[in-house]
PDB file of N, CA and C in Angstrom:
ATOM      1  N   UNK R1014       6.261 -19.025  34.324  1.00 79.00           N
ATOM      2  CA  UNK R1014       5.902 -19.710  33.101  1.00 79.00           C
ATOM      3  C   UNK R1014       6.359 -18.828  31.942  1.00 79.00           C
ATOM      4  N   UNK R1015       7.163 -19.398  31.063  1.00 89.00           N
ATOM      5  CA  UNK R1015       7.646 -18.644  29.906  1.00 89.00           C
ATOM      6  C   UNK R1015       7.190 -19.327  28.626  1.00 89.00           C
ATOM      7  N   UNK R1016       7.159 -18.542  27.566  1.00 94.00           N
ATOM      8  CA  UNK R1016       6.695 -19.055  26.285  1.00 94.00           C
ATOM      9  C   UNK R1016       7.448 -18.358  25.168  1.00 94.00           C
ATOM     10  N   UNK R1017       7.275 -18.868  23.968  1.00 94.00           N
ATOM     11  CA  UNK R1017       7.850 -18.218  22.797  1.00 94.00           C
ATOM     12  C   UNK R1017       6.744 -18.046  21.760  1.00 94.00           C
ATOM     13  N   UNK R1018       6.841 -16.954  21.032  1.00 95.00           N
ATOM     14  CA  UNK R1018       5.884 -16.643  19.974  1.00 95.00           C
ATOM     15  C   UNK R1018       6.656 -16.627  18.671  1.00 95.00           C
ATOM     16  N   UNK R1019       6.175 -17.380  17.703  1.00 94.00           N
ATOM     17  CA  UNK R1019       6.856 -17.442  16.407  1.00 94.00           C
ATOM     18  C   UNK R1019       5.829 -17.676  15.316  1.00 94.00           C
ATOM     19  N   UNK R1020       6.251 -17.396  14.093  1.00 92.00           N
ATOM     20  CA  UNK R1020       5.391 -17.640  12.952  1.00 92.00           C
ATOM     21  C   UNK R1020       5.690 -19.033  12.424  1.00 92.00           C
ATOM     22  N   UNK R1021       4.637 -19.725  12.022  1.00 84.00           N
ATOM     23  CA  UNK R1021       4.772 -21.108  11.577  1.00 84.00           C
ATOM     24  C   UNK R1021       5.741 -21.190  10.389  1.00 84.00           C
ATOM     25  N   UNK R1022       6.768 -22.038  10.466  1.00 81.00           N
ATOM     26  CA  UNK R1022       7.698 -22.179   9.339  1.00 81.00           C
ATOM     27  C   UNK R1022       7.099 -23.039   8.230  1.00 81.00           C
ATOM     28  N   UNK R1023       7.638 -22.883   7.051  1.00 79.00           N
ATOM     29  CA  UNK R1023       7.174 -23.676   5.919  1.00 79.00           C
ATOM     30  C   UNK R1023       7.781 -25.074   6.011  1.00 79.00           C
ATOM     31  N   UNK R1024       6.951 -26.065   5.828  1.00 75.00           N
ATOM     32  CA  UNK R1024       7.385 -27.452   5.860  1.00 75.00           C
ATOM     33  C   UNK R1024       8.242 -27.746   4.622  1.00 75.00           C
ATOM     34  N   UNK R1025       9.233 -28.608   4.747  1.00 74.00           N
ATOM     35  CA  UNK R1025      10.085 -28.939   3.616  1.00 74.00           C
ATOM     36  C   UNK R1025       9.309 -29.660   2.518  1.00 74.00           C
ATOM     37  N   UNK R1026       8.249 -30.348   2.876  1.00 79.00           N
ATOM     38  CA  UNK R1026       7.454 -31.079   1.890  1.00 79.00           C
ATOM     39  C   UNK R1026       6.285 -30.253   1.364  1.00 79.00           C
ATOM     40  N   UNK R1027       6.217 -29.005   1.742  1.00 73.00           N
ATOM     41  CA  UNK R1027       5.086 -28.158   1.399  1.00 73.00           C
ATOM     42  C   UNK R1027       5.482 -27.189   0.295  1.00 73.00           C
ATOM     43  N   UNK R1028       4.691 -27.134  -0.767  1.00 77.00           N
ATOM     44  CA  UNK R1028       4.991 -26.201  -1.836  1.00 77.00           C
ATOM     45  C   UNK R1028       4.133 -24.947  -1.735  1.00 77.00           C
ATOM     46  N   UNK R1029       2.972 -25.037  -1.121  1.00 79.00           N
ATOM     47  CA  UNK R1029       2.079 -23.894  -1.005  1.00 79.00           C
ATOM     48  C   UNK R1029       2.401 -23.040   0.210  1.00 79.00           C
ATOM     49  N   UNK R1030       1.587 -22.020   0.402  1.00 79.00           N
ATOM     50  CA  UNK R1030       1.814 -21.094   1.509  1.00 79.00           C
ATOM     51  C   UNK R1030       0.666 -21.103   2.506  1.00 79.00           C
ATOM     52  N   UNK R1031      -0.054 -22.217   2.594  1.00 82.00           N
ATOM     53  CA  UNK R1031      -1.173 -22.318   3.531  1.00 82.00           C
ATOM     54  C   UNK R1031      -0.659 -22.368   4.965  1.00 82.00           C
ATOM     55  N   UNK R1032      -1.349 -21.715   5.856  1.00 79.00           N
ATOM     56  CA  UNK R1032      -1.082 -21.690   7.301  1.00 79.00           C
ATOM     57  C   UNK R1032       0.232 -21.006   7.683  1.00 79.00           C
ATOM     58  N   UNK R1033       0.903 -20.330   6.734  1.00 83.00           N
ATOM     59  CA  UNK R1033       2.155 -19.658   7.063  1.00 83.00           C
ATOM     60  C   UNK R1033       1.925 -18.321   7.751  1.00 83.00           C
ATOM     61  N   UNK R1034       0.702 -17.817   7.722  1.00 87.00           N
ATOM     62  CA  UNK R1034       0.426 -16.537   8.345  1.00 87.00           C
ATOM     63  C   UNK R1034       0.020 -16.673   9.806  1.00 87.00           C
ATOM     64  N   UNK R1035      -0.045 -17.881  10.329  1.00 92.00           N
ATOM     65  CA  UNK R1035      -0.412 -18.096  11.731  1.00 92.00           C
ATOM     66  C   UNK R1035       0.778 -17.836  12.644  1.00 92.00           C
ATOM     67  N   UNK R1036       0.467 -17.322  13.833  1.00 95.00           N
ATOM     68  CA  UNK R1036       1.468 -17.138  14.873  1.00 95.00           C
ATOM     69  C   UNK R1036       1.175 -18.136  15.983  1.00 95.00           C
ATOM     70  N   UNK R1037       2.217 -18.768  16.507  1.00 95.00           N
ATOM     71  CA  UNK R1037       2.084 -19.847  17.485  1.00 95.00           C
ATOM     72  C   UNK R1037       2.698 -19.404  18.818  1.00 95.00           C
ATOM     73  N   UNK R1038       2.002 -19.723  19.902  1.00 95.00           N
ATOM     74  CA  UNK R1038       2.528 -19.501  21.248  1.00 95.00           C
ATOM     75  C   UNK R1038       2.780 -20.883  21.851  1.00 95.00           C
ATOM     76  N   UNK R1039       4.045 -21.194  22.084  1.00 94.00           N
ATOM     77  CA  UNK R1039       4.474 -22.464  22.691  1.00 94.00           C
ATOM     78  C   UNK R1039       5.008 -22.194  24.087  1.00 94.00           C
ATOM     79  N   UNK R1040       4.698 -23.064  25.013  1.00 93.00           N
ATOM     80  CA  UNK R1040       5.219 -22.934  26.369  1.00 93.00           C
ATOM     81  C   UNK R1040       6.548 -23.671  26.495  1.00 93.00           C
ATOM     82  N   UNK R1041       7.460 -23.081  27.240  1.00 90.00           N
ATOM     83  CA  UNK R1041       8.758 -23.703  27.487  1.00 90.00           C
ATOM     84  C   UNK R1041       8.581 -24.815  28.517  1.00 90.00           C
ATOM     85  N   UNK R1042       9.389 -25.878  28.427  1.00 88.00           N
ATOM     86  CA  UNK R1042       9.258 -26.956  29.413  1.00 88.00           C
ATOM     87  C   UNK R1042       9.651 -26.483  30.813  1.00 88.00           C
ATOM     88  N   UNK R1043       8.825 -26.837  31.790  1.00 86.00           N
ATOM     89  CA  UNK R1043       9.068 -26.423  33.177  1.00 86.00           C
ATOM     90  C   UNK R1043       9.956 -27.424  33.915  1.00 86.00           C
ATOM     91  N   UNK R1044       9.988 -28.661  33.460  1.00 87.00           N
ATOM     92  CA  UNK R1044      10.840 -29.669  34.110  1.00 87.00           C
ATOM     93  C   UNK R1044      11.487 -30.534  33.034  1.00 87.00           C
ATOM     94  N   UNK R1045      12.579 -31.165  33.397  1.00 88.00           N
ATOM     95  CA  UNK R1045      13.327 -31.986  32.451  1.00 88.00           C
ATOM     96  C   UNK R1045      12.584 -33.287  32.152  1.00 88.00           C
ATOM     97  N   UNK R1046      12.797 -33.800  30.965  1.00 88.00           N
ATOM     98  CA  UNK R1046      12.210 -35.089  30.595  1.00 88.00           C
ATOM     99  C   UNK R1046      13.082 -36.201  31.161  1.00 88.00           C
ATOM    100  N   UNK R1047      12.442 -37.273  31.596  1.00 89.00           N
ATOM    101  CA  UNK R1047      13.188 -38.400  32.160  1.00 89.00           C
ATOM    102  C   UNK R1047      12.642 -39.701  31.576  1.00 89.00           C
ATOM    103  N   UNK R1048      13.478 -40.715  31.467  1.00 90.00           N
ATOM    104  CA  UNK R1048      12.999 -41.981  30.896  1.00 90.00           C
ATOM    105  C   UNK R1048      12.117 -42.746  31.882  1.00 90.00           C
ATOM    106  N   UNK R1049      11.107 -43.383  31.330  1.00 87.00           N
ATOM    107  CA  UNK R1049      10.224 -44.232  32.124  1.00 87.00           C
ATOM    108  C   UNK R1049      10.968 -45.534  32.420  1.00 87.00           C
ATOM    109  N   UNK R1050      11.007 -45.993  33.688  1.00 87.00           N
ATOM    110  CA  UNK R1050      11.778 -47.193  34.010  1.00 87.00           C
ATOM    111  C   UNK R1050      11.228 -48.470  33.356  1.00 87.00           C
ATOM    112  N   UNK R1051       9.938 -48.529  33.104  1.00 89.00           N
ATOM    113  CA  UNK R1051       9.353 -49.744  32.547  1.00 89.00           C
ATOM    114  C   UNK R1051       9.503 -49.811  31.031  1.00 89.00           C
ATOM    115  N   UNK R1052       9.066 -48.787  30.331  1.00 89.00           N
ATOM    116  CA  UNK R1052       9.050 -48.814  28.875  1.00 89.00           C
ATOM    117  C   UNK R1052      10.256 -48.130  28.245  1.00 89.00           C
ATOM    118  N   UNK R1053      10.890 -47.208  28.968  1.00 86.00           N
ATOM    119  CA  UNK R1053      12.032 -46.501  28.415  1.00 86.00           C
ATOM    120  C   UNK R1053      11.659 -45.257  27.632  1.00 86.00           C
ATOM    121  N   UNK R1054      10.385 -44.933  27.543  1.00 89.00           N
ATOM    122  CA  UNK R1054       9.960 -43.726  26.841  1.00 89.00           C
ATOM    123  C   UNK R1054      10.317 -42.518  27.681  1.00 89.00           C
ATOM    124  N   UNK R1055      10.617 -41.413  27.025  1.00 89.00           N
ATOM    125  CA  UNK R1055      10.923 -40.202  27.785  1.00 89.00           C
ATOM    126  C   UNK R1055       9.643 -39.410  27.989  1.00 89.00           C
ATOM    127  N   UNK R1056       9.510 -38.817  29.149  1.00 86.00           N
ATOM    128  CA  UNK R1056       8.318 -38.045  29.464  1.00 86.00           C
ATOM    129  C   UNK R1056       8.536 -37.211  30.700  1.00 86.00           C
ATOM    130  N   UNK R1057       7.551 -36.380  30.986  1.00 86.00           N
ATOM    131  CA  UNK R1057       7.614 -35.555  32.182  1.00 86.00           C
ATOM    132  C   UNK R1057       6.191 -35.284  32.653  1.00 86.00           C
ATOM    133  N   UNK R1058       6.068 -34.680  33.815  1.00 84.00           N
ATOM    134  CA  UNK R1058       4.763 -34.357  34.359  1.00 84.00           C
ATOM    135  C   UNK R1058       4.261 -33.003  33.891  1.00 84.00           C
ATOM    136  N   UNK R1059       5.039 -32.321  33.060  1.00 86.00           N
ATOM    137  CA  UNK R1059       4.674 -30.995  32.581  1.00 86.00           C
ATOM    138  C   UNK R1059       3.740 -31.118  31.383  1.00 86.00           C
ATOM    139  N   UNK R1060       2.498 -30.709  31.554  1.00 86.00           N
ATOM    140  CA  UNK R1060       1.533 -30.819  30.456  1.00 86.00           C
ATOM    141  C   UNK R1060       1.447 -29.552  29.617  1.00 86.00           C
ATOM    142  N   UNK R1061       2.064 -28.456  30.067  1.00 86.00           N
ATOM    143  CA  UNK R1061       2.013 -27.211  29.296  1.00 86.00           C
ATOM    144  C   UNK R1061       2.774 -27.308  27.981  1.00 86.00           C
ATOM    145  N   UNK R1062       3.754 -28.211  27.882  1.00 86.00           N
ATOM    146  CA  UNK R1062       4.507 -28.331  26.635  1.00 86.00           C
ATOM    147  C   UNK R1062       3.666 -28.914  25.517  1.00 86.00           C
ATOM    148  N   UNK R1063       2.540 -29.522  25.845  1.00 88.00           N
ATOM    149  CA  UNK R1063       1.657 -30.082  24.832  1.00 88.00           C
ATOM    150  C   UNK R1063       0.715 -29.041  24.241  1.00 88.00           C
ATOM    151  N   UNK R1064       0.663 -27.855  24.853  1.00 90.00           N
ATOM    152  CA  UNK R1064      -0.269 -26.816  24.429  1.00 90.00           C
ATOM    153  C   UNK R1064       0.389 -25.939  23.372  1.00 90.00           C
ATOM    154  N   UNK R1065      -0.324 -25.735  22.266  1.00 93.00           N
ATOM    155  CA  UNK R1065       0.107 -24.849  21.199  1.00 93.00           C
ATOM    156  C   UNK R1065      -1.075 -23.958  20.852  1.00 93.00           C
ATOM    157  N   UNK R1066      -0.955 -22.675  21.112  1.00 95.00           N
ATOM    158  CA  UNK R1066      -2.034 -21.742  20.822  1.00 95.00           C
ATOM    159  C   UNK R1066      -1.742 -21.036  19.508  1.00 95.00           C
ATOM    160  N   UNK R1067      -2.757 -20.920  18.650  1.00 95.00           N
ATOM    161  CA  UNK R1067      -2.585 -20.292  17.340  1.00 95.00           C
ATOM    162  C   UNK R1067      -3.327 -18.964  17.310  1.00 95.00           C
ATOM    163  N   UNK R1068      -2.687 -17.957  16.708  1.00 95.00           N
ATOM    164  CA  UNK R1068      -3.256 -16.623  16.608  1.00 95.00           C
ATOM    165  C   UNK R1068      -3.093 -16.129  15.176  1.00 95.00           C
ATOM    166  N   UNK R1069      -3.949 -15.183  14.800  1.00 94.00           N
ATOM    167  CA  UNK R1069      -3.896 -14.627  13.439  1.00 94.00           C
ATOM    168  C   UNK R1069      -2.763 -13.620  13.293  1.00 94.00           C
ATOM    169  N   UNK R1070      -2.472 -12.873  14.349  1.00 93.00           N
ATOM    170  CA  UNK R1070      -1.412 -11.865  14.278  1.00 93.00           C
ATOM    171  C   UNK R1070      -0.498 -11.986  15.494  1.00 93.00           C
ATOM    172  N   UNK R1071       0.669 -11.363  15.364  1.00 93.00           N
ATOM    173  CA  UNK R1071       1.626 -11.366  16.466  1.00 93.00           C
ATOM    174  C   UNK R1071       1.085 -10.528  17.624  1.00 93.00           C
ATOM    175  N   UNK R1072       0.380  -9.445  17.313  1.00 94.00           N
ATOM    176  CA  UNK R1072      -0.170  -8.583  18.361  1.00 94.00           C
ATOM    177  C   UNK R1072      -1.190  -9.328  19.223  1.00 94.00           C
ATOM    178  N   UNK R1073      -1.992 -10.178  18.608  1.00 95.00           N
ATOM    179  CA  UNK R1073      -2.960 -10.972  19.374  1.00 95.00           C
ATOM    180  C   UNK R1073      -2.249 -11.926  20.328  1.00 95.00           C
ATOM    181  N   UNK R1074      -1.182 -12.540  19.867  1.00 95.00           N
ATOM    182  CA  UNK R1074      -0.424 -13.468  20.706  1.00 95.00           C
ATOM    183  C   UNK R1074       0.229 -12.737  21.868  1.00 95.00           C
ATOM    184  N   UNK R1075       0.781 -11.558  21.604  1.00 95.00           N
ATOM    185  CA  UNK R1075       1.404 -10.783  22.678  1.00 95.00           C
ATOM    186  C   UNK R1075       0.359 -10.286  23.672  1.00 95.00           C
ATOM    187  N   UNK R1076      -0.810  -9.903  23.190  1.00 96.00           N
ATOM    188  CA  UNK R1076      -1.874  -9.443  24.080  1.00 96.00           C
ATOM    189  C   UNK R1076      -2.356 -10.584  24.979  1.00 96.00           C
ATOM    190  N   UNK R1077      -2.475 -11.787  24.430  1.00 95.00           N
ATOM    191  CA  UNK R1077      -2.881 -12.946  25.233  1.00 95.00           C
ATOM    192  C   UNK R1077      -1.848 -13.229  26.321  1.00 95.00           C
ATOM    193  N   UNK R1078      -0.562 -13.185  25.941  1.00 95.00           N
ATOM    194  CA  UNK R1078       0.496 -13.450  26.917  1.00 95.00           C
ATOM    195  C   UNK R1078       0.508 -12.388  28.007  1.00 95.00           C
ATOM    196  N   UNK R1079       0.302 -11.138  27.640  1.00 95.00           N
ATOM    197  CA  UNK R1079       0.285 -10.065  28.636  1.00 95.00           C
ATOM    198  C   UNK R1079      -0.923 -10.179  29.555  1.00 95.00           C
ATOM    199  N   UNK R1080      -2.061 -10.554  28.997  1.00 96.00           N
ATOM    200  CA  UNK R1080      -3.285 -10.665  29.792  1.00 96.00           C
ATOM    201  C   UNK R1080      -3.180 -11.768  30.838  1.00 96.00           C
ATOM    202  N   UNK R1081      -2.513 -12.873  30.492  1.00 95.00           N
ATOM    203  CA  UNK R1081      -2.412 -14.018  31.397  1.00 95.00           C
ATOM    204  C   UNK R1081      -1.091 -14.066  32.165  1.00 95.00           C
ATOM    205  N   UNK R1082      -0.270 -13.031  32.058  1.00 94.00           N
ATOM    206  CA  UNK R1082       0.970 -12.952  32.822  1.00 94.00           C
ATOM    207  C   UNK R1082       2.037 -13.939  32.369  1.00 94.00           C
ATOM    208  N   UNK R1083       2.103 -14.210  31.089  1.00 93.00           N
ATOM    209  CA  UNK R1083       3.082 -15.141  30.539  1.00 93.00           C
ATOM    210  C   UNK R1083       4.245 -14.341  29.979  1.00 93.00           C
ATOM    211  N   UNK R1084       5.457 -14.656  30.408  1.00 94.00           N
ATOM    212  CA  UNK R1084       6.646 -13.994  29.882  1.00 94.00           C
ATOM    213  C   UNK R1084       6.969 -14.616  28.526  1.00 94.00           C
ATOM    214  N   UNK R1085       6.654 -13.900  27.462  1.00 94.00           N
ATOM    215  CA  UNK R1085       6.819 -14.446  26.111  1.00 94.00           C
ATOM    216  C   UNK R1085       7.897 -13.690  25.355  1.00 94.00           C
ATOM    217  N   UNK R1086       8.691 -14.424  24.604  1.00 94.00           N
ATOM    218  CA  UNK R1086       9.683 -13.825  23.717  1.00 94.00           C
ATOM    219  C   UNK R1086       9.253 -14.082  22.282  1.00 94.00           C
ATOM    220  N   UNK R1087       9.406 -13.071  21.446  1.00 95.00           N
ATOM    221  CA  UNK R1087       9.004 -13.170  20.041  1.00 95.00           C
ATOM    222  C   UNK R1087      10.226 -13.508  19.207  1.00 95.00           C
ATOM    223  N   UNK R1088      10.114 -14.561  18.419  1.00 94.00           N
ATOM    224  CA  UNK R1088      11.168 -14.958  17.496  1.00 94.00           C
ATOM    225  C   UNK R1088      10.755 -14.506  16.102  1.00 94.00           C
ATOM    226  N   UNK R1089      11.509 -13.576  15.555  1.00 87.00           N
ATOM    227  CA  UNK R1089      11.180 -13.013  14.248  1.00 87.00           C
ATOM    228  C   UNK R1089      11.401 -14.052  13.144  1.00 87.00           C
ATOM    229  N   UNK R1090      10.595 -13.952  12.125  1.00 84.00           N
ATOM    230  CA  UNK R1090      10.712 -14.858  10.994  1.00 84.00           C
ATOM    231  C   UNK R1090      11.775 -14.325  10.043  1.00 84.00           C
ATOM    232  N   UNK R1091      12.725 -15.160   9.633  1.00 80.00           N
ATOM    233  CA  UNK R1091      13.730 -14.673   8.689  1.00 80.00           C
ATOM    234  C   UNK R1091      13.085 -14.375   7.330  1.00 80.00           C
ATOM    235  N   UNK R1092      13.589 -13.385   6.612  1.00 81.00           N
ATOM    236  CA  UNK R1092      12.985 -13.056   5.316  1.00 81.00           C
ATOM    237  C   UNK R1092      13.195 -14.188   4.314  1.00 81.00           C
ATOM    238  N   UNK R1093      12.208 -14.377   3.480  1.00 77.00           N
ATOM    239  CA  UNK R1093      12.306 -15.417   2.451  1.00 77.00           C
ATOM    240  C   UNK R1093      13.078 -14.878   1.273  1.00 77.00           C
ATOM    241  N   UNK R1094      14.074 -15.626   0.852  1.00 80.00           N
ATOM    242  CA  UNK R1094      14.867 -15.239  -0.305  1.00 80.00           C
ATOM    243  C   UNK R1094      14.590 -16.229  -1.423  1.00 80.00           C
ATOM    244  N   UNK R1095      14.232 -15.712  -2.554  1.00 77.00           N
ATOM    245  CA  UNK R1095      13.967 -16.555  -3.707  1.00 77.00           C
ATOM    246  C   UNK R1095      15.220 -16.685  -4.543  1.00 77.00           C
ATOM    247  N   UNK R1096      15.515 -17.892  -4.961  1.00 78.00           N
ATOM    248  CA  UNK R1096      16.647 -18.132  -5.842  1.00 78.00           C
ATOM    249  C   UNK R1096      16.063 -18.340  -7.241  1.00 78.00           C
ATOM    250  N   UNK R1097      16.060 -17.263  -7.995  1.00 81.00           N
ATOM    251  CA  UNK R1097      15.491 -17.308  -9.331  1.00 81.00           C
ATOM    252  C   UNK R1097      16.525 -17.846 -10.304  1.00 81.00           C
ATOM    253  N   UNK R1098      16.170 -18.886 -10.998  1.00 80.00           N
ATOM    254  CA  UNK R1098      17.063 -19.453 -11.995  1.00 80.00           C
ATOM    255  C   UNK R1098      16.226 -20.098 -13.082  1.00 80.00           C
ATOM    256  N   UNK R1099      16.829 -20.251 -14.192  1.00 85.00           N
ATOM    257  CA  UNK R1099      16.122 -20.866 -15.309  1.00 85.00           C
ATOM    258  C   UNK R1099      16.909 -22.086 -15.775  1.00 85.00           C
ATOM    259  N   UNK R1100      16.264 -22.851 -16.603  1.00 86.00           N
ATOM    260  CA  UNK R1100      16.894 -24.069 -17.116  1.00 86.00           C
ATOM    261  C   UNK R1100      18.116 -23.730 -17.959  1.00 86.00           C
ATOM    262  N   UNK R1101      18.092 -22.598 -18.652  1.00 86.00           N
ATOM    263  CA  UNK R1101      19.214 -22.204 -19.509  1.00 86.00           C
ATOM    264  C   UNK R1101      20.464 -21.886 -18.687  1.00 86.00           C
ATOM    265  N   UNK R1102      20.302 -21.546 -17.414  1.00 82.00           N
ATOM    266  CA  UNK R1102      21.462 -21.246 -16.570  1.00 82.00           C
ATOM    267  C   UNK R1102      22.342 -22.476 -16.365  1.00 82.00           C
ATOM    268  N   UNK R1103      21.822 -23.664 -16.538  1.00 83.00           N
ATOM    269  CA  UNK R1103      22.619 -24.873 -16.370  1.00 83.00           C
ATOM    270  C   UNK R1103      23.678 -25.038 -17.451  1.00 83.00           C
ATOM    271  N   UNK R1104      23.528 -24.334 -18.559  1.00 86.00           N
ATOM    272  CA  UNK R1104      24.438 -24.531 -19.690  1.00 86.00           C
ATOM    273  C   UNK R1104      25.334 -23.321 -19.904  1.00 86.00           C
ATOM    274  N   UNK R1105      25.454 -22.426 -18.967  1.00 78.00           N
ATOM    275  CA  UNK R1105      26.348 -21.257 -19.114  1.00 78.00           C
ATOM    276  C   UNK R1105      27.743 -21.597 -18.709  1.00 78.00           C
TER     277      UNK R1105
END
């Protein structure tokens, strides 16, 4: 069973910084998704992909994965770059 640990990304529709400090542990899919013959919806028998565990710090997430024998990879968050500009810059 493998998983990935990452920090919650900022939503495109979100202007604030709420919930950005949470770290998430997601499980990788164990089997491929296949279409249902009756309805055509895609699904699988793997229920671990529905589980999302939230932690306050990356160390807590890594400790949980180590305690339960989960092979987890940490995906670092890219640094935020601010593009500072003013209205007067439009007329230069």
